[in-house]
Coordinates of C-alpha atoms in Angstrom, one line a residue:
M1 CA 60.3 66.6 -157.7
K2 CA 55.7 64.5 -158.1
N3 CA 54.9 68.5 -157.3
F4 CA 56.1 68.7 -160.9
F5 CA 54.5 66.0 -161.7
V6 CA 50.7 67.2 -164.6
C7 CA 48.9 64.3 -165.4
F8 CA 48.6 64.6 -169.3
L9 CA 47.0 67.6 -168.7
T10 CA 48.2 71.3 -168.5
L11 CA 47.1 73.4 -165.5
G12 CA 43.6 72.6 -166.1
L13 CA 43.9 73.7 -169.6
A14 CA 41.3 70.7 -171.8
V15 CA 43.8 71.4 -174.8
S16 CA 47.4 71.3 -174.1
G17 CA 49.9 74.2 -175.4
S18 CA 46.8 75.6 -175.2
T19 CA 47.8 79.9 -175.6
L20 CA 48.2 81.6 -173.0
P21 CA 45.7 83.4 -170.3
K22 CA 44.7 86.5 -171.0
S23 CA 46.7 87.5 -167.5
D24 CA 49.8 86.0 -169.2
L25 CA 48.8 87.8 -172.5
D26 CA 48.8 91.2 -171.4
A27 CA 51.9 90.9 -169.3
L28 CA 54.2 89.8 -172.5
K29 CA 52.8 93.1 -174.0
E30 CA 53.2 95.5 -171.8
N31 CA 56.8 94.8 -170.7
K32 CA 60.2 95.2 -172.7
S33 CA 62.7 91.9 -171.7
D34 CA 66.6 91.6 -172.4
F35 CA 66.1 87.9 -172.2
V36 CA 68.6 85.8 -173.5
I37 CA 68.7 82.1 -174.4
F38 CA 71.5 80.0 -172.8
L39 CA 73.0 76.7 -172.9
P40 CA 74.7 74.1 -171.9
Q41 CA 78.8 74.1 -171.6
K42 CA 78.7 71.3 -173.9
A43 CA 75.8 71.5 -175.8
T44 CA 74.3 68.9 -178.0
T45 CA 73.2 68.7 -181.4
Q46 CA 69.4 69.1 -180.4
E47 CA 69.8 71.7 -177.8
H48 CA 71.3 73.2 -180.5
T49 CA 68.8 72.9 -182.4
A50 CA 66.0 73.2 -179.7
A51 CA 68.1 77.1 -179.4
E52 CA 67.8 77.9 -182.8
L53 CA 64.5 76.8 -183.4
L54 CA 63.1 78.9 -180.3
Q55 CA 65.0 81.7 -180.6
R56 CA 63.7 82.0 -184.9
Y57 CA 59.9 81.9 -183.4
L58 CA 59.9 84.4 -180.5
M59 CA 61.4 86.7 -182.9
Q60 CA 58.7 86.1 -185.3
I61 CA 56.4 86.3 -182.0
T62 CA 58.7 89.6 -180.9
G63 CA 60.2 90.9 -184.1
T64 CA 63.2 90.7 -181.3
K65 CA 65.9 88.0 -181.8
F66 CA 67.0 86.7 -178.7
P67 CA 71.4 86.5 -178.7
I68 CA 72.0 82.1 -178.1
R69 CA 75.2 82.7 -175.5
V70 CA 76.2 79.6 -174.1
E71 CA 76.1 79.4 -170.0
S72 CA 78.7 80.6 -167.4
A73 CA 78.7 80.6 -163.7
K74 CA 77.3 84.6 -163.6
D75 CA 74.2 83.4 -165.4
Q76 CA 71.8 82.6 -162.6
R77 CA 68.7 85.7 -163.6
R78 CA 67.2 86.5 -166.0
G79 CA 67.1 84.2 -169.6
I80 CA 66.3 80.5 -171.4
F81 CA 67.6 77.7 -170.2
I82 CA 68.0 75.1 -172.7
G83 CA 69.1 71.6 -171.9
N84 CA 71.1 70.1 -169.7
T85 CA 72.1 73.4 -168.0
A86 CA 74.1 73.7 -165.0
I87 CA 71.0 76.1 -163.7
S88 CA 68.0 73.4 -164.7
A89 CA 70.5 70.2 -163.0
G90 CA 70.0 71.6 -160.0
V91 CA 66.0 72.4 -160.4
R92 CA 66.2 68.8 -160.5
N93 CA 68.7 67.2 -158.2
G94 CA 70.0 65.4 -161.2
E95 CA 66.9 63.2 -161.4
P96 CA 67.0 61.8 -164.9
L97 CA 64.7 62.1 -166.9
I98 CA 62.8 59.3 -169.6
P99 CA 63.2 59.5 -173.4
D100 CA 61.0 62.2 -174.7
E101 CA 60.0 62.9 -171.4
V102 CA 59.3 67.7 -171.1
F103 CA 60.5 69.2 -168.1
I104 CA 58.9 72.9 -168.2
V105 CA 59.7 75.4 -165.4
S106 CA 58.3 79.1 -165.8
S107 CA 59.5 82.1 -164.3
P108 CA 58.5 86.8 -165.3
E109 CA 62.7 86.2 -164.7
R110 CA 63.9 83.0 -165.5
V111 CA 62.7 79.8 -167.8
M112 CA 64.1 76.4 -167.9
L113 CA 63.5 73.8 -171.0
C114 CA 64.8 70.5 -171.1
G115 CA 63.7 67.1 -171.4
G116 CA 64.7 63.6 -171.6
G117 CA 66.8 61.8 -174.4
A118 CA 67.8 63.3 -178.1
R119 CA 64.2 64.7 -178.5
G120 CA 63.5 65.9 -174.9
T121 CA 64.6 69.5 -175.5
I122 CA 63.1 70.1 -179.1
Y123 CA 59.9 68.7 -177.1
A124 CA 59.6 70.9 -174.5
V125 CA 60.7 74.5 -176.8
H126 CA 58.0 72.6 -178.5
A127 CA 55.6 72.8 -176.1
F128 CA 56.6 76.0 -174.7
L129 CA 56.2 78.4 -178.2
E130 CA 51.9 76.3 -177.5
R131 CA 52.2 78.0 -174.2
L132 CA 52.7 81.2 -176.4
G133 CA 49.8 80.3 -178.5
V134 CA 52.3 78.9 -181.9
R135 CA 50.4 75.8 -183.5
W136 CA 51.4 74.0 -186.4
W137 CA 48.4 72.6 -188.4
A138 CA 49.8 70.6 -191.1
R139 CA 53.5 71.1 -192.7
N140 CA 53.9 74.6 -194.0
V141 CA 50.6 75.3 -192.2
E142 CA 50.9 77.3 -189.0
T143 CA 49.7 79.9 -186.7
V144 CA 52.5 82.2 -184.9
P145 CA 51.2 85.0 -182.6
R146 CA 52.5 88.9 -182.9
L147 CA 52.9 90.6 -179.3
N148 CA 55.0 94.1 -178.6
S149 CA 58.1 91.3 -175.9
F150 CA 58.7 88.9 -174.2
T151 CA 58.4 88.1 -170.6
A152 CA 57.4 84.1 -169.5
P153 CA 54.6 82.8 -168.2
D154 CA 54.4 81.2 -164.6
W155 CA 54.2 77.4 -165.3
K156 CA 55.0 74.4 -164.4
L157 CA 55.7 71.3 -166.4
R158 CA 56.6 68.3 -166.2
Q159 CA 55.2 65.8 -168.4
R160 CA 56.2 62.1 -169.9
P161 CA 54.2 60.4 -173.1
A162 CA 51.7 58.4 -172.3
F163 CA 53.1 55.8 -175.4
P164 CA 56.9 55.7 -174.8
L165 CA 58.7 54.0 -177.1
V166 CA 56.9 54.8 -180.0
R167 CA 54.6 57.4 -181.4
W168 CA 54.1 57.7 -185.8
C169 CA 50.2 58.9 -187.3
I170 CA 51.2 57.9 -191.0
G171 CA 49.7 60.5 -193.3
K172 CA 50.8 62.8 -197.0
D173 CA 52.7 65.5 -194.2
T174 CA 53.8 62.8 -191.5
G175 CA 55.1 61.2 -194.1
I176 CA 57.3 63.9 -195.3
S177 CA 57.5 66.8 -193.4
I178 CA 60.6 67.2 -190.5
R179 CA 59.4 70.0 -188.1
F180 CA 56.0 68.6 -188.4
N181 CA 57.0 65.3 -187.7
V182 CA 58.4 66.8 -184.2
A183 CA 55.5 69.7 -183.9
C184 CA 53.8 66.5 -183.7
R185 CA 55.5 64.9 -181.1
N186 CA 55.8 61.4 -184.0
N187 CA 58.7 59.8 -183.2
Q188 CA 59.4 57.0 -185.6
W189 CA 59.1 58.1 -189.0
G190 CA 62.6 57.6 -190.5
R191 CA 63.9 60.4 -192.2
L192 CA 64.5 62.4 -188.8
P193 CA 68.2 63.3 -189.2
A194 CA 69.7 63.3 -185.7
S195 CA 70.4 66.7 -185.5
W196 CA 66.1 66.8 -184.4
G197 CA 66.7 63.6 -182.4
G198 CA 66.3 61.0 -185.1
H199 CA 63.7 58.3 -184.5
Y200 CA 63.3 55.2 -183.0
E201 CA 64.6 53.0 -184.9
I202 CA 63.2 49.1 -186.4
V203 CA 65.9 47.4 -188.7
G204 CA 63.4 46.6 -191.0
F205 CA 60.1 48.2 -190.5
C206 CA 58.2 45.0 -190.5
H207 CA 57.4 42.3 -192.7
T208 CA 60.7 41.2 -193.0
F209 CA 60.9 37.8 -194.2
A210 CA 60.9 38.3 -197.2
K211 CA 64.3 40.2 -196.7
L212 CA 66.3 38.1 -194.4
I213 CA 64.6 35.3 -196.9
P214 CA 64.4 36.6 -200.1
P215 CA 62.2 34.3 -202.7
S216 CA 64.9 34.3 -204.8
E217 CA 66.3 31.3 -202.2
F218 CA 63.8 29.0 -203.2
E219 CA 65.1 27.0 -205.4
T220 CA 68.4 26.0 -203.7
H221 CA 65.8 26.0 -200.3
P222 CA 62.5 25.4 -201.0
E223 CA 62.1 23.7 -197.6
W224 CA 62.9 26.7 -195.6
F225 CA 59.8 27.2 -198.0
W226 CA 56.0 27.8 -196.6
L227 CA 53.8 24.3 -197.4
R228 CA 50.4 25.0 -198.7
K229 CA 47.7 23.8 -200.2
G230 CA 50.1 20.9 -200.8
R231 CA 53.1 22.1 -201.9
R232 CA 55.9 24.6 -201.3
Q233 CA 55.8 28.3 -202.3
G234 CA 58.2 31.0 -203.4
K235 CA 56.5 33.2 -203.9
H236 CA 52.5 33.4 -204.7
K237 CA 49.7 35.2 -205.6
E238 CA 47.2 35.9 -203.2
G239 CA 44.6 38.8 -203.7
R240 CA 46.6 42.1 -204.6
L241 CA 49.7 40.8 -202.1
Y242 CA 52.3 38.6 -203.3
V243 CA 53.4 37.4 -200.6
H244 CA 55.6 33.6 -199.3
Q245 CA 56.6 32.6 -195.7
L246 CA 58.6 30.1 -194.4
C247 CA 58.7 27.4 -192.4
L248 CA 59.6 27.5 -188.8
S249 CA 59.7 24.9 -187.6
N250 CA 63.3 24.0 -190.2
T251 CA 66.1 24.0 -187.5
E252 CA 68.7 25.1 -191.1
L253 CA 66.5 27.8 -192.0
R254 CA 66.0 28.5 -187.5
K255 CA 70.1 28.8 -187.6
E256 CA 70.2 31.4 -190.7
I257 CA 68.0 34.1 -189.5
V258 CA 69.2 33.8 -186.5
K259 CA 73.1 34.6 -188.0
R260 CA 71.6 36.9 -190.9
L261 CA 69.3 39.6 -187.8
L262 CA 72.8 38.8 -185.4
D263 CA 74.7 40.9 -189.1
W264 CA 72.0 43.3 -189.4
A265 CA 72.3 44.1 -185.8
D266 CA 76.0 44.7 -186.2
K267 CA 75.5 47.2 -188.8
N268 CA 73.0 48.5 -187.2
P269 CA 74.5 49.0 -183.5
D270 CA 72.4 51.9 -182.3
A271 CA 69.1 50.9 -183.9
D272 CA 66.1 50.2 -181.1
A273 CA 64.3 47.3 -182.2
I274 CA 64.9 45.0 -185.5
S275 CA 62.3 43.6 -187.1
V276 CA 60.8 39.6 -187.1
S277 CA 58.1 39.3 -188.8
P278 CA 56.4 37.4 -190.5
N279 CA 55.2 38.6 -195.0
D280 CA 52.2 40.3 -195.4
S281 CA 48.9 37.8 -195.9
W282 CA 45.7 37.5 -196.9
P283 CA 42.8 36.3 -194.9
G284 CA 42.3 32.6 -194.6
E285 CA 46.2 31.8 -195.0
N286 CA 47.2 30.0 -191.2
G287 CA 51.1 30.3 -192.2
C288 CA 53.3 26.8 -193.5
E289 CA 50.8 23.9 -193.4
C290 CA 54.2 20.7 -192.7
A291 CA 53.0 18.3 -190.7
E292 CA 55.9 19.7 -187.7
C293 CA 54.4 23.8 -188.7
K294 CA 51.0 21.9 -187.4
K295 CA 51.9 20.6 -184.7
L296 CA 53.1 23.5 -183.0
N297 CA 50.7 25.5 -184.1
Q298 CA 48.4 22.8 -181.9
Q299 CA 50.1 22.8 -179.0
Y300 CA 51.3 26.3 -177.8
G301 CA 47.4 26.9 -179.5
S302 CA 48.3 29.8 -181.8
A303 CA 50.3 30.2 -184.9
A304 CA 52.0 32.5 -183.6
G305 CA 54.3 29.4 -181.3
P306 CA 56.6 28.9 -184.2
L307 CA 57.0 32.5 -184.4
I308 CA 57.3 32.6 -180.3
L309 CA 59.9 29.9 -180.9
L310 CA 62.2 31.6 -183.6
L311 CA 62.4 35.5 -181.8
N312 CA 63.2 33.5 -178.4
E313 CA 66.4 32.1 -180.3
V314 CA 67.0 35.4 -182.0
A315 CA 67.0 37.3 -179.0
E316 CA 69.2 35.1 -177.1
A317 CA 71.5 36.0 -179.6
V318 CA 71.2 39.0 -180.7
S319 CA 71.1 40.8 -176.7
R320 CA 74.3 38.9 -175.7
K321 CA 76.6 41.9 -178.0
H322 CA 72.8 44.5 -177.4
P323 CA 71.5 43.7 -174.0
K324 CA 68.9 47.1 -174.8
M325 CA 67.5 46.0 -178.8
L326 CA 64.2 44.9 -178.9
L327 CA 63.7 42.8 -181.4
D328 CA 60.4 43.0 -182.9
T329 CA 57.6 41.4 -184.6
L330 CA 54.2 41.3 -185.6
A331 CA 50.6 39.6 -184.3
Y332 CA 49.1 40.0 -187.2
R333 CA 46.4 38.4 -189.2
Y334 CA 47.4 34.0 -187.9
T335 CA 49.8 35.5 -186.1
R336 CA 47.7 37.7 -183.8
K337 CA 46.4 35.2 -181.0
P338 CA 48.3 34.8 -178.4
P339 CA 50.5 31.8 -178.0
T340 CA 49.6 29.2 -174.6
G341 CA 52.5 27.5 -172.6
L342 CA 55.2 29.5 -173.9
K343 CA 57.8 32.4 -172.4
L344 CA 59.1 35.5 -173.7
H345 CA 62.4 36.6 -173.8
P346 CA 61.9 40.0 -172.2
N347 CA 64.2 41.5 -175.1
I348 CA 60.9 40.7 -177.4
M349 CA 58.6 43.3 -178.8
I350 CA 54.6 42.1 -179.9
C351 CA 53.4 44.6 -182.6
L352 CA 49.4 43.7 -182.0
C353 CA 47.0 44.3 -184.9
D354 CA 44.1 45.6 -185.1
I355 CA 43.5 44.9 -188.5
E356 CA 40.5 42.6 -188.2
C357 CA 38.4 45.1 -185.6
D358 CA 35.0 46.9 -186.4
F359 CA 36.1 50.1 -185.9
S360 CA 33.5 52.5 -185.7
K361 CA 33.4 51.7 -182.5
P362 CA 35.7 51.7 -179.7
L363 CA 38.7 48.9 -179.1
D364 CA 36.9 48.2 -175.9
H365 CA 33.5 47.2 -177.6
S366 CA 32.0 43.8 -177.5
A367 CA 32.2 43.9 -181.7
N368 CA 35.6 44.0 -180.8
A369 CA 36.1 41.3 -177.4
D370 CA 38.3 39.3 -179.7
F371 CA 41.1 41.8 -180.0
A372 CA 40.7 42.7 -176.4
T373 CA 40.9 39.4 -175.8
D374 CA 44.3 39.2 -177.4
L375 CA 45.2 42.6 -175.8
K376 CA 45.3 40.7 -172.3
G377 CA 46.9 37.7 -173.5
W378 CA 50.1 39.1 -174.9
L379 CA 50.4 42.1 -172.7
A380 CA 49.9 39.0 -169.7
L381 CA 53.7 37.5 -172.1
T382 CA 55.7 40.9 -172.6
P383 CA 55.4 44.1 -171.3
N384 CA 56.9 45.0 -174.9
V385 CA 53.6 45.6 -176.6
R386 CA 52.6 48.1 -179.4
I387 CA 49.8 48.4 -181.1
W388 CA 49.1 48.4 -185.3
H389 CA 46.4 50.1 -185.2
Y390 CA 43.8 50.9 -189.3
T391 CA 41.7 54.1 -189.8
S392 CA 42.4 53.6 -194.2
N393 CA 40.1 52.5 -196.1
F394 CA 42.5 49.8 -197.7
Q395 CA 40.0 49.3 -200.3
N396 CA 38.7 52.6 -201.7
S397 CA 40.8 54.9 -200.1
F398 CA 38.9 58.1 -201.5
I399 CA 35.1 57.8 -199.5
P400 CA 34.2 58.3 -196.7
H401 CA 35.2 56.8 -193.9
P402 CA 34.1 58.5 -190.6
A403 CA 37.0 56.6 -188.3
L404 CA 38.1 59.0 -185.8
L405 CA 35.7 59.7 -183.5
N406 CA 36.1 56.5 -181.2
A407 CA 40.5 58.2 -181.1
V408 CA 40.1 58.9 -177.6
K409 CA 38.7 56.4 -176.4
D410 CA 41.0 54.0 -177.9
L411 CA 43.7 56.4 -176.8
R412 CA 42.9 55.6 -172.8
F413 CA 42.1 52.0 -172.8
L414 CA 45.6 51.0 -174.3
R415 CA 47.4 53.4 -171.9
K416 CA 45.3 51.8 -168.9
C417 CA 45.9 48.4 -170.2
G418 CA 49.5 49.6 -169.9
V419 CA 50.8 49.6 -174.1
K420 CA 53.7 50.4 -174.3
G421 CA 53.8 52.3 -178.4
I422 CA 50.8 53.6 -181.2
L423 CA 51.3 53.4 -185.0
F424 CA 48.4 55.0 -186.4
E425 CA 48.1 54.3 -190.3
N426 CA 46.4 57.0 -190.4
S427 CA 46.1 57.8 -195.2
Q428 CA 48.5 57.1 -197.2
P429 CA 51.1 59.2 -197.9
P430 CA 50.5 58.6 -201.9
I431 CA 46.7 59.5 -200.8
G432 CA 47.1 62.3 -198.4
E433 CA 45.4 64.9 -198.1
F434 CA 42.7 63.2 -200.6
G435 CA 42.0 60.6 -197.3
D436 CA 38.8 61.1 -195.0
L437 CA 39.1 63.9 -193.1
A438 CA 42.7 63.0 -193.6
T439 CA 44.3 66.8 -192.3
L440 CA 42.4 66.3 -188.9
R441 CA 43.2 63.3 -188.2
T442 CA 46.5 63.8 -188.5
Y443 CA 46.5 66.9 -186.0
V444 CA 44.4 65.3 -182.9
V445 CA 45.3 61.5 -184.1
S446 CA 49.0 62.9 -183.2
K447 CA 47.9 65.4 -179.6
L448 CA 45.9 62.6 -178.9
M449 CA 48.7 59.9 -178.7
W450 CA 51.0 62.7 -177.0
D451 CA 49.1 63.0 -174.0
P452 CA 45.1 60.7 -174.0
C453 CA 43.2 63.1 -171.0
L454 CA 43.5 65.8 -173.5
D455 CA 39.0 66.7 -174.8
Q456 CA 39.2 65.4 -178.5
E457 CA 35.9 67.6 -179.1
A458 CA 38.3 70.9 -177.6
L459 CA 41.2 69.7 -180.0
M460 CA 39.0 69.0 -182.5
Q461 CA 37.2 72.6 -182.4
E462 CA 40.6 74.2 -182.7
F463 CA 42.3 72.8 -185.3
L464 CA 39.1 73.5 -187.5
E465 CA 39.2 77.3 -186.5
G466 CA 43.0 77.5 -187.6
Y467 CA 43.2 75.5 -190.2
Y468 CA 39.7 76.5 -192.5
G469 CA 38.3 79.4 -191.4
A470 CA 34.7 80.5 -190.7
A471 CA 34.0 77.2 -192.3
A472 CA 34.6 75.2 -189.0
P473 CA 30.8 74.7 -187.6
Y474 CA 29.6 72.8 -190.9
L475 CA 33.1 70.7 -191.3
R476 CA 31.7 69.5 -187.7
E477 CA 28.0 69.3 -187.6
Y478 CA 29.9 67.0 -190.8
V479 CA 31.4 64.7 -189.0
T480 CA 29.3 63.9 -186.8
L481 CA 26.7 63.5 -189.2
T482 CA 29.4 60.5 -190.9
A483 CA 29.8 59.1 -187.9
E484 CA 25.7 59.0 -186.1
A485 CA 25.1 57.5 -190.4
V486 CA 27.8 54.7 -190.2
D487 CA 26.0 53.7 -185.7
R488 CA 22.4 53.7 -187.3
S489 CA 23.1 51.7 -189.8
G490 CA 24.0 48.6 -187.8
V491 CA 27.5 48.0 -190.2
R492 CA 30.9 46.7 -189.6
L493 CA 33.2 49.8 -189.9
E494 CA 36.3 47.5 -191.7
C495 CA 39.7 48.8 -193.2
F496 CA 38.7 46.6 -196.8
R497 CA 35.2 48.2 -198.8
K498 CA 34.4 49.0 -201.3
T499 CA 31.9 51.1 -201.4
S500 CA 29.7 53.3 -198.4
D501 CA 27.0 51.9 -200.2
D502 CA 26.0 50.2 -197.2
W503 CA 25.6 53.2 -194.6
L504 CA 26.1 56.4 -196.7
K505 CA 22.0 56.7 -197.9
P506 CA 21.2 59.2 -200.3
D507 CA 19.0 61.8 -197.8
T508 CA 22.5 61.6 -195.9
I509 CA 24.6 62.5 -198.7
E510 CA 21.8 64.8 -199.8
K511 CA 22.3 67.1 -195.5
A512 CA 26.4 66.5 -196.0
W513 CA 26.2 68.3 -199.1
R514 CA 24.7 71.4 -198.3
L515 CA 26.5 71.9 -194.8
L516 CA 29.4 71.8 -197.3
D517 CA 28.5 74.3 -199.7
Q518 CA 27.5 76.3 -196.2
A519 CA 31.3 75.4 -195.7
E520 CA 32.5 76.6 -198.8
N521 CA 30.8 80.0 -198.1
A522 CA 31.8 80.8 -195.6
V523 CA 35.7 80.7 -197.3
A524 CA 34.7 82.4 -200.9
A525 CA 36.7 85.3 -200.1
D526 CA 39.4 83.1 -198.7
P527 CA 41.2 81.3 -201.7
V528 CA 43.2 79.3 -199.6
R529 CA 40.3 77.8 -197.0
L530 CA 38.1 77.6 -200.0
E531 CA 40.5 75.7 -201.7
R532 CA 41.3 73.6 -198.7
V533 CA 37.6 73.1 -198.3
K534 CA 37.3 71.7 -201.4
V535 CA 39.6 68.3 -200.2
F536 CA 37.8 68.0 -197.8
R537 CA 35.3 68.4 -199.4
H538 CA 36.6 65.2 -201.7
P539 CA 35.2 62.2 -200.0
L540 CA 31.6 62.6 -200.1
T541 CA 32.6 63.2 -203.9
V542 CA 34.1 60.1 -205.1
A543 CA 30.6 58.8 -202.8
A544 CA 28.1 60.5 -204.3
L545 CA 29.0 59.9 -208.1
G546 CA 28.3 56.2 -207.2
T547 CA 25.4 54.8 -207.2
Y548 CA 23.0 57.0 -205.6
Y549 CA 23.7 59.6 -208.4
P550 CA 20.8 59.6 -210.3
Q551 CA 19.0 61.2 -208.1
L552 CA 21.5 62.9 -206.2
Q553 CA 21.9 64.7 -209.7
K554 CA 18.2 65.3 -209.7
T555 CA 18.2 66.5 -205.7
L556 CA 21.0 68.3 -205.5
A557 CA 21.5 69.9 -209.0
L558 CA 24.8 68.7 -209.9
P559 CA 26.6 68.7 -213.1
P560 CA 26.8 65.6 -216.0
R561 CA 27.9 62.3 -214.1
D562 CA 30.6 62.4 -216.7
K563 CA 31.6 66.2 -215.8
L564 CA 31.9 66.1 -211.6
A565 CA 33.7 63.1 -212.2
A566 CA 36.7 64.6 -215.1
T567 CA 36.8 67.8 -212.1
T568 CA 37.5 65.9 -209.6
I569 CA 40.1 64.0 -211.3
A570 CA 41.9 67.1 -212.6
F571 CA 41.6 68.1 -209.2
A572 CA 43.1 65.7 -207.9
K573 CA 45.7 65.3 -209.7
K574 CA 46.0 69.4 -210.0
H575 CA 46.8 69.1 -206.0
G576 CA 50.1 66.6 -206.7
M577 CA 48.2 63.1 -206.2
S578 CA 50.3 60.3 -208.3
D579 CA 48.9 58.9 -211.7
K580 CA 48.8 55.4 -209.7
K581 CA 46.3 56.4 -207.8
V582 CA 45.1 58.5 -209.9
E583 CA 44.6 55.6 -212.0
E584 CA 42.5 54.1 -208.6
L585 CA 40.4 56.9 -208.2
R586 CA 39.5 56.9 -212.6
K587 CA 38.0 53.5 -211.9
S588 CA 36.6 53.7 -208.4
L589 CA 34.4 56.5 -209.8
M590 CA 33.8 54.5 -213.4
G591 CA 32.7 52.0 -209.4
K592 CA 35.0 49.0 -210.8

């Protein structure tokens, strides 16, 4: 079966799911098809979903409704065979497919679309439709070609996801849309129903200490909570966070956590993993400061030492009853550095967070050497490593934050290292499309998480043309302009930045503004795309209303500051930004 593997590149095409070559498109137009969609004798709910999805889009493409039938022994000729049919099993010689793997064998007479696990066949249908020219740009925004008839192309594809465990690019559309998440092959979003293949379930998701041992228990068990600044603390404010951590050297606490996590596991027996992870934290914290915890930190060379000791106990207990369930934890802030002198239970999964990195540089750049060292250290302890990657600016989500162009380098680096999963924290759903390059980033990153061998430039160009139309060349130039401005400035592009003033100077804002003027003019007769370009402009407008506005008002002939600020806020409200985020936007425009 090795000849069916395509190394994350579909028949030499630059973009996975690229449209058919002209010869195939001509064949589609010239031949009338009598194809039938066949399901296995005992089709799963997901196979039914895949067949109905294919039927719906083929109807849009050709104007013909392809019937769906259950296969029988005589159905060995023309047809599209969905899922684990007898004919597809025969072609695979019974060889199993890993979860989410895609297996396609297509010819003018017969098409087999199947995949591994609950989602694989649905992914195979998406790959086939992309081959026919279908594109899903964003929630409820798609391109479907119109053809006169149907002849299947000669095509073979066997493809495994580059990151087989978990993939999710967090954004507005991937935070609310079932269909768009599936089209993006994001498998971690927690509301994917079973009929669409379900999701990779991590019970608790992250920062679960407060769920396991809530602050309300501080009065009865203060010894379970961390010692900080000379006293036990159950809940305190640090910056914008109300947090507490636990005293992981406490034997009774560890026993109680094991007991409660066993209960979580029993109540969620089908879950893929359970999160056992510290609460959110602030720079400078180092966990519990009691003598015993500090001793363990020193013994194992990291504050992750006590955490891994706890995880080993939990994993041992849970694995007796739930042998395939993983215990997921965060290597984050003070637990990011891997411990020394400790072995990890094979059912532990590490989520390594790169929140301290400089995102103007690739992860393997010398500027991010500490992260690369920690990644190497964790991979030496366990093969179960996933990455939480940050492309958001948490301190001011409204300003430009060009952290896209390194995505393909980062994902290729992480895949080469052996990372099993990836989460891109893109634009937060409350900000949604107003985050810098948010819609573009969701599309491109989701494609690259599935297959980092793809051409990022081709993906960007495809999206910009498909979503923004004639504005595409100006928007592409804008992306390069802002990325180069960061690079020239030499600043660290971290994910907590109040302002862009130190890298986005007036001359760059002026060039960017005029580019976006050209983009709006290019689609002036297309109100839908014009509105999209105006959303794209939003972060630049916020930046322009900052420190350099007096100068920019003259050079760009801008309206009075109060008027432009009011227009910007009204535009955000029009597009559904929450009241809380609108108030944050207002403060940002006032420089607070």
